[in-house]
Coordinates of N, CA and C in Angstrom, one line a residue:
M5 N -15.4 127.5 -76.0 CA -16.7 127.0 -76.4 C -17.6 128.0 -77.2
E6 N -16.9 129.0 -77.7 CA -17.6 130.0 -78.4 C -18.4 129.4 -79.6
N7 N -17.7 128.5 -80.4 CA -18.4 127.9 -81.5 C -19.6 127.0 -81.2
M8 N -19.4 126.4 -80.0 CA -20.5 125.5 -79.5 C -21.8 126.4 -79.2
S9 N -21.5 127.6 -78.6 CA -22.6 128.5 -78.3 C -23.3 129.0 -79.6
K10 N -22.4 129.2 -80.6 CA -22.9 129.7 -81.9 C -23.8 128.6 -82.5
L11 N -23.4 127.3 -82.4 CA -24.2 126.2 -83.0 C -25.5 126.1 -82.3
I12 N -25.5 126.2 -81.0 CA -26.8 126.1 -80.3 C -27.7 127.3 -80.7
K13 N -27.2 128.5 -80.9 CA -28.0 129.6 -81.3 C -28.5 129.4 -82.7
T14 N -27.7 128.8 -83.6 CA -28.1 128.6 -84.9 C -29.3 127.6 -85.0
I15 N -29.2 126.6 -84.2 CA -30.3 125.6 -84.1 C -31.6 126.2 -83.5
E16 N -31.4 127.1 -82.5 CA -32.6 127.8 -82.0 C -33.3 128.6 -83.0
I17 N -32.5 129.3 -83.8 CA -33.0 130.2 -84.9 C -33.8 129.3 -86.0
L18 N -33.1 128.2 -86.4 CA -33.7 127.4 -87.4 C -35.0 126.8 -86.9
R19 N -35.2 126.5 -85.6 CA -36.4 126.0 -85.1 C -37.5 127.0 -84.8
S20 N -37.1 128.3 -84.8 CA -38.0 129.4 -84.5 C -39.0 129.7 -85.6
E21 N -40.0 130.5 -85.3 CA -41.0 130.9 -86.3 C -40.4 131.6 -87.5
N22 N -39.3 132.2 -87.3 CA -38.6 132.9 -88.5 C -37.5 132.1 -89.1
G23 N -37.4 130.8 -88.7 CA -36.4 129.9 -89.2 C -36.8 129.1 -90.4
C24 N -36.5 127.8 -90.3 CA -36.6 126.9 -91.5 C -37.9 126.0 -91.3
A25 N -38.7 125.9 -92.3 CA -40.0 125.1 -92.1 C -39.6 123.7 -91.9
W26 N -38.6 123.1 -92.6 CA -38.2 121.7 -92.4 C -37.7 121.5 -91.0
D27 N -36.9 122.3 -90.5 CA -36.3 122.1 -89.2 C -37.4 122.2 -88.1
R28 N -38.4 123.1 -88.3 CA -39.5 123.2 -87.3 C -40.3 122.0 -87.3
E29 N -40.4 121.3 -88.4 CA -41.3 120.1 -88.5 C -40.7 118.9 -87.8
Q30 N -39.4 118.9 -87.6 CA -38.7 117.7 -87.1 C -39.0 117.4 -85.6
T31 N -39.1 116.1 -85.4 CA -39.3 115.5 -84.0 C -38.3 114.5 -83.7
H32 N -38.2 114.1 -82.4 CA -37.3 113.0 -82.1 C -37.5 111.8 -83.0
Y33 N -38.8 111.5 -83.2 CA -39.2 110.3 -84.0 C -38.7 110.5 -85.5
S34 N -38.9 111.6 -86.1 CA -38.6 111.8 -87.5 C -37.1 111.8 -87.7
L35 N -36.3 112.1 -86.7 CA -34.9 112.2 -86.8 C -34.1 110.9 -86.5
R36 N -34.8 109.9 -86.2 CA -34.2 108.6 -85.8 C -33.2 108.1 -86.8
Q37 N -33.6 108.1 -88.1 CA -32.8 107.5 -89.1 C -31.5 108.4 -89.4
N38 N -31.7 109.7 -89.2 CA -30.6 110.6 -89.3 C -29.5 110.3 -88.3
M39 N -29.9 110.1 -87.1 CA -28.9 109.8 -86.0 C -28.1 108.5 -86.4
L40 N -28.8 107.5 -86.9 CA -28.1 106.3 -87.3 C -27.2 106.5 -88.4
E41 N -27.7 107.2 -89.5 CA -26.9 107.4 -90.7 C -25.6 108.2 -90.4
E42 N -25.7 109.3 -89.6 CA -24.6 110.1 -89.3 C -23.6 109.3 -88.4
A43 N -24.0 108.5 -87.5 CA -23.1 107.7 -86.7 C -22.3 106.7 -87.6
Y44 N -23.0 106.1 -88.5 CA -22.3 105.1 -89.4 C -21.4 105.8 -90.3
E45 N -21.7 107.0 -90.8 CA -20.8 107.7 -91.7 C -19.5 108.2 -90.9
A46 N -19.7 108.4 -89.6 CA -18.5 108.7 -88.8 C -17.6 107.5 -88.7
V47 N -18.2 106.3 -88.5 CA -17.5 105.1 -88.4 C -16.8 104.8 -89.7
D48 N -17.4 105.1 -90.9 CA -16.8 104.9 -92.2 C -15.5 105.8 -92.2
A49 N -15.6 107.0 -91.8 CA -14.4 107.9 -91.8 C -13.3 107.3 -90.9
I50 N -13.7 106.8 -89.8 CA -12.7 106.1 -88.9 C -12.0 105.0 -89.6
N51 N -12.8 104.1 -90.2 CA -12.3 102.9 -90.9 C -11.4 103.3 -92.0
A52 N -11.7 104.5 -92.7 CA -10.8 104.9 -93.8 C -9.6 105.8 -93.3
N53 N -9.6 106.0 -92.0 CA -8.5 106.8 -91.4 C -8.5 108.2 -92.0
D54 N -9.6 108.7 -92.3 CA -9.8 110.0 -93.0 C -10.2 111.0 -92.0
M55 N -9.2 111.7 -91.4 CA -9.4 112.7 -90.3 C -10.2 113.9 -90.7
K56 N -10.0 114.3 -91.9 CA -10.8 115.5 -92.4 C -12.2 115.1 -92.5
H57 N -12.5 113.9 -93.1 CA -13.9 113.5 -93.2 C -14.5 113.2 -91.8
L58 N -13.7 112.7 -90.9 CA -14.1 112.4 -89.6 C -14.6 113.7 -88.9
K59 N -13.8 114.7 -89.0 CA -14.2 116.0 -88.4 C -15.5 116.4 -88.9
E60 N -15.7 116.3 -90.2 CA -17.0 116.7 -90.7 C -18.2 115.8 -90.2
E61 N -17.9 114.5 -90.2 CA -19.0 113.6 -89.8 C -19.3 113.7 -88.3
L62 N -18.3 114.0 -87.5 CA -18.5 114.3 -86.0 C -19.4 115.5 -85.9
G63 N -19.2 116.5 -86.7 CA -20.0 117.7 -86.7 C -21.5 117.3 -87.0
D64 N -21.7 116.4 -87.9 CA -23.1 115.9 -88.3 C -23.7 115.2 -87.1
V65 N -22.9 114.4 -86.4 CA -23.4 113.7 -85.2 C -23.7 114.7 -84.1
L66 N -22.8 115.7 -83.9 CA -23.1 116.7 -82.9 C -24.4 117.5 -83.3
L67 N -24.6 117.7 -84.5 CA -25.8 118.4 -85.0 C -27.1 117.7 -84.5
Q68 N -27.0 116.3 -84.6 CA -28.2 115.5 -84.1 C -28.4 115.7 -82.6
V69 N -27.3 115.7 -81.9 CA -27.4 115.8 -80.4 C -28.0 117.2 -80.0
V70 N -27.4 118.2 -80.7 CA -27.9 119.6 -80.4 C -29.4 119.7 -80.8
L71 N -29.7 119.2 -82.0 CA -31.1 119.3 -82.5 C -32.1 118.6 -81.6
H72 N -31.8 117.4 -81.1 CA -32.6 116.6 -80.2 C -32.8 117.4 -78.9
S73 N -31.7 118.0 -78.4 CA -31.7 118.7 -77.2 C -32.6 119.9 -77.3
Q74 N -32.5 120.6 -78.4 CA -33.3 121.8 -78.7 C -34.8 121.4 -78.7
I75 N -35.1 120.3 -79.4 CA -36.5 119.9 -79.4 C -37.0 119.6 -78.0
A76 N -36.2 118.9 -77.2 CA -36.6 118.6 -75.8 C -36.7 119.9 -75.0
S77 N -35.8 120.8 -75.2 CA -35.9 122.1 -74.5 C -37.2 122.8 -74.7
E78 N -37.7 122.8 -76.0 CA -38.9 123.5 -76.3 C -40.1 122.8 -75.6
E79 N -39.9 121.6 -75.2 CA -41.0 120.9 -74.5 C -40.8 120.9 -73.0
N80 N -39.8 121.6 -72.6 CA -39.4 121.7 -71.1 C -39.1 120.4 -70.5
E81 N -38.4 119.5 -71.3 CA -38.0 118.2 -70.9 C -36.5 118.2 -70.4
F82 N -35.6 118.7 -71.2 CA -34.2 118.8 -70.9 C -33.6 119.7 -72.0
N83 N -32.3 120.1 -71.7 CA -31.6 120.9 -72.7 C -30.2 120.3 -72.8
L84 N -29.4 120.9 -73.7 CA -28.1 120.4 -74.0 C -27.2 120.4 -72.7
D85 N -27.3 121.4 -71.9 CA -26.6 121.5 -70.6 C -26.9 120.3 -69.7
D86 N -28.2 119.9 -69.7 CA -28.6 118.7 -68.9 C -28.0 117.5 -69.4
V87 N -27.9 117.4 -70.7 CA -27.3 116.2 -71.4 C -25.8 116.1 -71.0
A88 N -25.1 117.3 -71.1 CA -23.7 117.3 -70.7 C -23.5 117.0 -69.2
K89 N -24.3 117.6 -68.4 CA -24.2 117.3 -66.9 C -24.4 115.9 -66.6
G90 N -25.4 115.2 -67.3 CA -25.7 113.8 -67.0 C -24.5 112.9 -67.4
I91 N -23.9 113.1 -68.6 CA -22.8 112.2 -69.0 C -21.6 112.5 -68.2
N92 N -21.3 113.8 -67.8 CA -20.2 114.1 -67.0 C -20.3 113.4 -65.6
E93 N -21.5 113.5 -65.0 CA -21.6 112.8 -63.7 C -21.5 111.3 -63.8
K94 N -22.0 110.7 -64.9 CA -21.8 109.3 -65.1 C -20.4 108.9 -65.2
L95 N -19.6 109.7 -66.0 CA -18.2 109.4 -66.2 C -17.4 109.4 -64.9
I96 N -17.7 110.4 -64.0 CA -17.0 110.6 -62.7 C -17.4 109.4 -61.8
E97 N -18.7 109.0 -61.8 CA -19.2 107.9 -60.9 C -18.6 106.6 -61.3
R98 N -18.4 106.4 -62.7 CA -17.9 105.1 -63.1 C -16.4 105.0 -63.3
H99 N -15.7 106.0 -62.9 CA -14.3 106.0 -62.9 C -13.7 106.3 -61.5
P100 N -14.1 105.5 -60.5 CA -13.6 105.7 -59.1 C -12.1 105.6 -59.0
H101 N -11.5 104.9 -59.9 CA -10.0 104.8 -59.9 C -9.3 106.0 -60.3
V102 N -10.1 107.0 -60.9 CA -9.6 108.3 -61.3 C -10.0 109.4 -60.3
F103 N -11.4 109.4 -60.1 CA -12.0 110.4 -59.3 C -12.3 110.0 -57.8
G104 N -12.1 108.8 -57.5 CA -12.4 108.3 -56.1 C -11.2 107.7 -55.4
D105 N -11.5 106.8 -54.5 CA -10.5 106.2 -53.6 C -9.9 105.0 -54.1
I106 N -10.5 104.4 -55.1 CA -9.9 103.1 -55.7 C -8.7 103.4 -56.6
K107 N -7.6 102.7 -56.3 CA -6.4 102.9 -57.1 C -6.0 101.7 -57.8
T108 N -6.1 101.7 -59.1 CA -5.8 100.5 -60.0 C -5.5 100.9 -61.4
D109 N -4.6 100.2 -62.1 CA -4.4 100.4 -63.5 C -4.8 99.1 -64.2
D110 N -5.4 98.1 -63.5 CA -5.8 96.8 -64.1 C -7.0 97.0 -64.8
V111 N -7.0 96.9 -66.2 CA -8.1 97.1 -67.0 C -9.3 96.2 -66.6
N112 N -9.0 94.9 -66.3 CA -10.1 94.0 -65.9 C -10.8 94.5 -64.6
V113 N -10.1 95.0 -63.7 CA -10.7 95.6 -62.4 C -11.5 96.8 -62.8
I114 N -11.0 97.6 -63.7 CA -11.7 98.8 -64.1 C -13.0 98.5 -64.8
L115 N -13.0 97.5 -65.7 CA -14.3 97.1 -66.3 C -15.2 96.4 -65.4
D116 N -14.7 95.6 -64.4 CA -15.6 95.0 -63.4 C -16.3 96.1 -62.6
N117 N -15.5 97.1 -62.2 CA -16.1 98.2 -61.4 C -17.2 98.9 -62.2
W118 N -16.9 99.1 -63.5 CA -17.9 99.8 -64.3 C -19.2 99.1 -64.4
E119 N -19.1 97.7 -64.5 CA -20.3 96.9 -64.6 C -21.0 96.9 -63.3
K120 N -20.3 96.8 -62.2 CA -20.8 96.8 -60.8 C -21.6 98.1 -60.5
I121 N -21.0 99.2 -60.9 CA -21.6 100.5 -60.6 C -22.9 100.7 -61.5
K122 N -22.7 100.2 -62.8 CA -23.9 100.3 -63.7 C -25.1 99.5 -63.1
K123 N -24.8 98.3 -62.6 CA -25.8 97.5 -62.1 C -26.5 98.1 -60.9
E124 N -25.7 98.8 -60.0 CA -26.2 99.4 -58.8 C -27.1 100.6 -59.2
Q125 N -26.8 101.3 -60.3 CA -27.5 102.4 -60.8 C -28.8 102.1 -61.5
K126 N -28.9 100.8 -62.0 CA -30.0 100.4 -62.8 C -30.6 99.1 -62.1
P127 N -31.2 99.3 -60.9 CA -31.7 98.1 -60.2 C -33.0 97.5 -60.9
H128 N -33.6 98.3 -61.8 CA -34.8 97.8 -62.5 C -34.4 96.7 -63.5
R129 N -33.2 96.6 -63.9 CA -32.8 95.6 -64.8 C -32.6 94.2 -64.1
K130 N -33.5 93.3 -64.3 CA -33.5 92.0 -63.6 C -32.6 91.0 -64.3
S131 N -32.6 91.0 -65.7 CA -31.9 90.1 -66.5 C -30.6 90.7 -66.9
V132 N -29.5 89.8 -67.1 CA -28.3 90.3 -67.6 C -28.4 90.8 -69.1
L133 N -29.5 90.4 -69.7 CA -29.8 90.8 -71.1 C -30.6 92.1 -71.2
D134 N -31.1 92.6 -70.1 CA -31.8 93.9 -70.1 C -30.9 95.0 -70.5
G135 N -31.5 96.0 -71.3 CA -30.8 97.2 -71.7 C -30.1 97.1 -73.0
I136 N -30.2 96.0 -73.7 CA -29.6 95.9 -75.0 C -30.5 96.6 -76.0
S137 N -29.9 97.4 -76.8 CA -30.7 98.2 -77.8 C -31.5 97.4 -78.7
K138 N -32.8 97.8 -79.0 CA -33.6 97.1 -79.9 C -33.5 97.7 -81.3
S139 N -32.8 98.8 -81.4 CA -32.7 99.5 -82.7 C -31.4 99.3 -83.4
Q140 N -30.4 98.7 -82.8 CA -29.2 98.5 -83.5 C -29.3 97.3 -84.4
S141 N -28.3 97.1 -85.2 CA -28.3 96.0 -86.2 C -28.4 94.6 -85.4
A142 N -29.0 93.6 -86.1 CA -29.1 92.3 -85.4 C -27.8 91.7 -85.1
L143 N -26.8 92.0 -86.0 CA -25.4 91.5 -85.7 C -24.8 92.1 -84.5
M144 N -25.0 93.4 -84.3 CA -24.5 94.0 -83.1 C -25.2 93.5 -81.8
S145 N -26.5 93.3 -82.0 CA -27.3 92.8 -80.8 C -26.8 91.4 -80.5
A146 N -26.5 90.5 -81.5 CA -26.1 89.2 -81.2 C -24.8 89.2 -80.5
Q147 N -23.9 90.1 -80.8 CA -22.6 90.2 -80.1 C -22.8 90.6 -78.7
K148 N -23.6 91.5 -78.4 CA -23.9 92.0 -77.0 C -24.6 90.9 -76.2
I149 N -25.6 90.2 -76.8 CA -26.3 89.1 -76.1 C -25.3 88.0 -75.7
S150 N -24.4 87.7 -76.7 CA -23.4 86.6 -76.5 C -22.5 87.0 -75.3
K151 N -22.0 88.2 -75.4 CA -21.0 88.7 -74.3 C -21.6 88.7 -73.0
R152 N -22.9 89.2 -72.9 CA -23.6 89.2 -71.6 C -23.8 87.8 -71.0
A153 N -24.2 86.9 -71.9 CA -24.4 85.5 -71.4 C -23.1 84.9 -70.9
V154 N -22.0 85.2 -71.6 CA -20.7 84.6 -71.2 C -20.2 85.2 -69.9
K155 N -20.6 86.4 -69.6 CA -20.1 87.0 -68.3 C -20.6 86.3 -67.1
V156 N -21.8 85.6 -67.2 CA -22.3 84.8 -66.1 C -22.1 83.3 -66.3
G157 N -21.2 82.9 -67.2 CA -20.7 81.6 -67.3 C -21.3 80.7 -68.4
F158 N -22.2 81.3 -69.2 CA -22.8 80.5 -70.3 C -21.9 80.5 -71.5
E159 N -21.0 79.5 -71.5 CA -19.9 79.5 -72.5 C -19.5 78.1 -72.9
W160 N -19.0 77.9 -74.1 CA -18.5 76.6 -74.5 C -17.2 76.4 -73.7
Q161 N -16.8 75.1 -73.5 CA -15.6 74.8 -72.7 C -14.4 75.0 -73.5
N162 N -14.5 74.9 -74.8 CA -13.3 75.1 -75.7 C -13.8 75.4 -77.1
L163 N -12.8 75.8 -78.0 CA -13.1 76.2 -79.3 C -13.7 75.1 -80.2
E164 N -13.2 73.9 -79.9 CA -13.7 72.7 -80.6 C -15.2 72.5 -80.4
Q165 N -15.6 72.7 -79.2 CA -17.1 72.5 -78.9 C -17.9 73.5 -79.7
L166 N -17.4 74.7 -79.8 CA -18.1 75.8 -80.6 C -18.1 75.4 -82.0
K167 N -17.0 74.9 -82.6 CA -17.0 74.5 -84.0 C -18.0 73.4 -84.3
E168 N -18.1 72.4 -83.3 CA -19.0 71.3 -83.5 C -20.5 71.9 -83.5
C169 N -20.7 72.9 -82.6 CA -22.0 73.5 -82.6 C -22.3 74.1 -83.9
I170 N -21.4 74.8 -84.5 CA -21.6 75.4 -85.8 C -21.9 74.4 -86.9
K171 N -21.2 73.3 -86.9 CA -21.4 72.2 -87.8 C -22.8 71.6 -87.6
S172 N -23.3 71.5 -86.4 CA -24.6 70.9 -86.1 C -25.7 71.9 -86.6
E173 N -25.4 73.2 -86.5 CA -26.4 74.2 -87.0 C -26.6 74.1 -88.5
F174 N -25.5 73.9 -89.2 CA -25.5 73.7 -90.7 C -26.4 72.5 -91.0
K175 N -26.2 71.4 -90.3 CA -26.9 70.1 -90.5 C -28.4 70.4 -90.3
E176 N -28.7 71.1 -89.2 CA -30.1 71.4 -88.9 C -30.8 72.2 -90.0
F177 N -30.0 73.1 -90.6 CA -30.5 74.0 -91.7 C -30.8 73.1 -92.9
E178 N -29.9 72.2 -93.2 CA -30.0 71.3 -94.3 C -31.2 70.4 -94.2
S179 N -31.6 70.1 -92.9 CA -32.7 69.2 -92.6 C -34.0 69.9 -92.5
A180 N -34.0 71.2 -92.5 CA -35.2 72.0 -92.3 C -36.2 71.8 -93.5
K181 N -37.5 71.6 -93.2 CA -38.4 71.3 -94.3 C -39.2 72.5 -94.8
T182 N -39.4 73.5 -94.0 CA -40.2 74.6 -94.5 C -39.3 75.9 -94.5
E183 N -39.9 76.9 -95.2 CA -39.1 78.2 -95.3 C -39.0 78.8 -93.9
L184 N -40.0 78.6 -93.1 CA -39.9 79.2 -91.7 C -38.9 78.5 -90.9
N185 N -38.8 77.2 -91.0 CA -37.8 76.4 -90.3 C -36.4 76.8 -90.8
K186 N -36.2 76.9 -92.1 CA -34.9 77.3 -92.7 C -34.5 78.7 -92.2
E187 N -35.4 79.6 -92.1 CA -35.1 80.9 -91.6 C -34.6 80.9 -90.2
E188 N -35.3 80.1 -89.4 CA -34.9 79.9 -88.0 C -33.5 79.3 -87.8
E189 N -33.3 78.2 -88.6 CA -32.0 77.5 -88.5 C -30.9 78.4 -89.1
F190 N -31.2 79.2 -90.1 CA -30.2 80.1 -90.6 C -29.8 81.2 -89.6
G191 N -30.8 81.6 -88.8 CA -30.5 82.6 -87.7 C -29.6 81.9 -86.7
D192 N -29.8 80.6 -86.4 CA -28.9 79.9 -85.5 C -27.5 79.8 -86.0
I193 N -27.3 79.7 -87.3 CA -26.0 79.6 -87.9 C -25.3 81.0 -87.7
L194 N -26.0 82.1 -88.0 CA -25.4 83.4 -87.8 C -25.0 83.7 -86.4
F195 N -25.9 83.3 -85.4 CA -25.6 83.5 -84.0 C -24.4 82.7 -83.6
A196 N -24.3 81.5 -84.1 CA -23.1 80.6 -83.7 C -21.8 81.3 -84.3
L197 N -21.9 81.8 -85.5 CA -20.7 82.4 -86.2 C -20.3 83.7 -85.4
V198 N -21.3 84.4 -84.9 CA -21.0 85.6 -84.1 C -20.1 85.2 -82.8
N199 N -20.5 84.0 -82.3 CA -19.7 83.5 -81.1 C -18.3 83.1 -81.5
L200 N -18.2 82.6 -82.8 CA -16.9 82.2 -83.3 C -16.0 83.5 -83.4
A201 N -16.6 84.6 -83.9 CA -15.9 85.8 -84.0 C -15.5 86.3 -82.6
R202 N -16.4 86.2 -81.6 CA -16.0 86.6 -80.2 C -14.9 85.8 -79.7
W203 N -14.8 84.5 -80.0 CA -13.7 83.7 -79.5 C -12.4 84.2 -80.0
H204 N -12.4 84.8 -81.2 CA -11.2 85.3 -81.8 C -11.0 86.8 -81.7
N205 N -11.8 87.4 -80.8 CA -11.7 88.8 -80.6 C -12.0 89.6 -81.9
I206 N -12.9 89.2 -82.7 CA -13.2 89.8 -83.9 C -14.6 90.5 -83.8
D207 N -14.7 91.8 -84.2 CA -16.0 92.5 -84.2 C -16.7 92.0 -85.4
A208 N -17.7 91.2 -85.2 CA -18.5 90.6 -86.4 C -19.1 91.7 -87.3
E209 N -19.6 92.8 -86.7 CA -20.2 93.9 -87.4 C -19.2 94.5 -88.4
Q210 N -18.0 94.9 -87.8 CA -17.0 95.5 -88.6 C -16.4 94.6 -89.7
A211 N -16.3 93.3 -89.3 CA -15.8 92.3 -90.3 C -16.7 92.2 -91.5
L212 N -18.0 92.2 -91.2 CA -19.0 92.1 -92.3 C -19.0 93.4 -93.2
I213 N -18.8 94.6 -92.5 CA -18.8 95.8 -93.2 C -17.6 95.8 -94.2
K214 N -16.4 95.3 -93.7 CA -15.2 95.3 -94.5 C -15.4 94.4 -95.7
T215 N -16.1 93.2 -95.5 CA -16.3 92.3 -96.5 C -17.3 92.9 -97.6
N216 N -18.3 93.5 -97.1 CA -19.3 94.2 -98.0 C -18.5 95.2 -98.9
N217 N -17.6 96.0 -98.3 CA -16.9 97.0 -99.1 C -16.0 96.3 -100.1
K218 N -15.3 95.2 -99.6 CA -14.4 94.4 -100.5 C -15.2 93.9 -101.7
F219 N -16.4 93.3 -101.4 CA -17.2 92.7 -102.5 C -17.6 93.8 -103.5
Q220 N -18.0 94.9 -103.0 CA -18.4 96.0 -103.9 C -17.3 96.5 -104.8
K221 N -16.1 96.6 -104.2 CA -14.9 97.0 -105.0 C -14.6 96.0 -106.1
R222 N -14.7 94.7 -105.7 CA -14.4 93.7 -106.7 C -15.5 93.7 -107.8
F223 N -16.7 93.8 -107.4 CA -17.8 93.7 -108.4 C -17.7 94.9 -109.3
R224 N -17.4 96.1 -108.8 CA -17.3 97.2 -109.7 C -16.1 97.0 -110.7
H225 N -15.1 96.4 -110.2 CA -14.0 96.1 -111.1 C -14.4 95.2 -112.2
M226 N -15.2 94.2 -111.9 CA -15.7 93.2 -112.9 C -16.6 94.0 -113.9
E227 N -17.5 94.9 -113.4 CA -18.4 95.6 -114.3 C -17.5 96.4 -115.3
A228 N -16.5 97.1 -114.8 CA -15.6 97.9 -115.6 C -14.8 97.2 -116.6
N229 N -14.5 95.9 -116.3 CA -13.6 95.2 -117.2 C -14.3 94.0 -118.0
S230 N -15.6 94.0 -118.0 CA -16.3 93.0 -118.7 C -16.5 93.5 -120.2
S231 N -16.3 92.6 -121.1 CA -16.5 92.9 -122.5 C -17.9 92.7 -123.0
K232 N -18.7 92.1 -122.1 CA -20.1 91.8 -122.4 C -21.1 92.4 -121.4
D233 N -22.3 92.4 -121.7 CA -23.3 92.8 -120.7 C -23.2 91.7 -119.6
L234 N -23.3 92.1 -118.3 CA -23.1 91.2 -117.2 C -24.1 90.0 -117.3
E235 N -25.4 90.3 -117.7 CA -26.4 89.3 -117.8 C -26.0 88.1 -118.8
K236 N -25.1 88.4 -119.7 CA -24.8 87.4 -120.7 C -23.5 86.6 -120.4
L237 N -22.9 86.9 -119.3 CA -21.7 86.2 -118.9 C -21.9 84.7 -118.5
T238 N -21.0 83.8 -118.9 CA -21.1 82.5 -118.5 C -20.5 82.4 -117.1
F239 N -20.7 81.2 -116.4 CA -20.0 81.1 -115.1 C -18.5 81.2 -115.2
E240 N -18.0 80.6 -116.2 CA -16.5 80.6 -116.4 C -16.0 82.1 -116.6
E241 N -16.8 82.9 -117.3 CA -16.4 84.3 -117.5 C -16.5 85.1 -116.2
W242 N -17.5 84.8 -115.5 CA -17.7 85.5 -114.2 C -16.5 85.1 -113.3
E243 N -16.1 83.8 -113.3 CA -15.0 83.4 -112.4 C -13.7 84.0 -112.8
L244 N -13.5 84.2 -114.1 CA -12.2 84.8 -114.5 C -12.2 86.3 -114.1
L245 N -13.3 87.0 -114.3 CA -13.4 88.4 -113.9 C -13.2 88.5 -112.4
W246 N -13.8 87.6 -111.6 CA -13.6 87.6 -110.2 C -12.1 87.5 -109.8
K247 N -11.5 86.5 -110.4 CA -10.1 86.2 -110.0 C -9.2 87.5 -110.4
N248 N -9.5 88.1 -111.5 CA -8.8 89.3 -111.9 C -9.0 90.4 -110.9
A249 N -10.3 90.5 -110.5 CA -10.6 91.6 -109.5 C -9.9 91.4 -108.2
K250 N -9.8 90.1 -107.8 CA -9.1 89.8 -106.5 C -7.6 90.2 -106.6
K251 N -7.0 90.1 -107.8 CA -5.6 90.5 -107.9 C -5.4 91.9 -107.7
E252 N -6.5 92.7 -107.8 CA -6.3 94.2 -107.7 C -6.4 94.6 -106.2
D253 N -6.8 93.7 -105.3 CA -6.9 94.1 -103.9 C -5.6 94.5 -103.3

């Protein structure tokens, strides 16, 4: 752990009076976006199966953890060792099949035990929907909300019922009279589609990320291969460029 100690010392120096003015100014609040961006960049590296890039991005994520811990330490709230101690204790407590008397290799039993222990440790949570992050993307929240509701039995009886629900949401959207109503009904469509993804064991967030990336790749191909300014293309020319771009996938 020599390099870890060096990193901690480096952050201490950067935050000191003789360190960096920018680092000294940072707070938990000011660093929120950095934490999100670094985590997403690490996920990008995983999706690309780029281990060199992943190593770098995990370092950036670790930097955020160490930096937040240093800021907290300066306020006598907690330090990095407290963070490590807390997560280590949590892992041991929530893996009784490894560190305790329960013996099982059944993944469903393991997950049930995890949820049971978590519930016992957080008695202040009264609703099954308590504890869902308010800072994550709406799509990720929708997935978690849906999964939590299903765990206590709120579920369609079959896939056909879900598909009918999706169709009805589209009809309600088409019947909406105001912009506010349309926004609400569109949200219902998205939530229903998230449930469709869940039924097929699809991560809706990752699916949309992949589609975003695919669209960008195709659009850049169209930009590179257009003989005209994009604004001057006809629908037929756009369609031809799109079809050619798809062939490059």
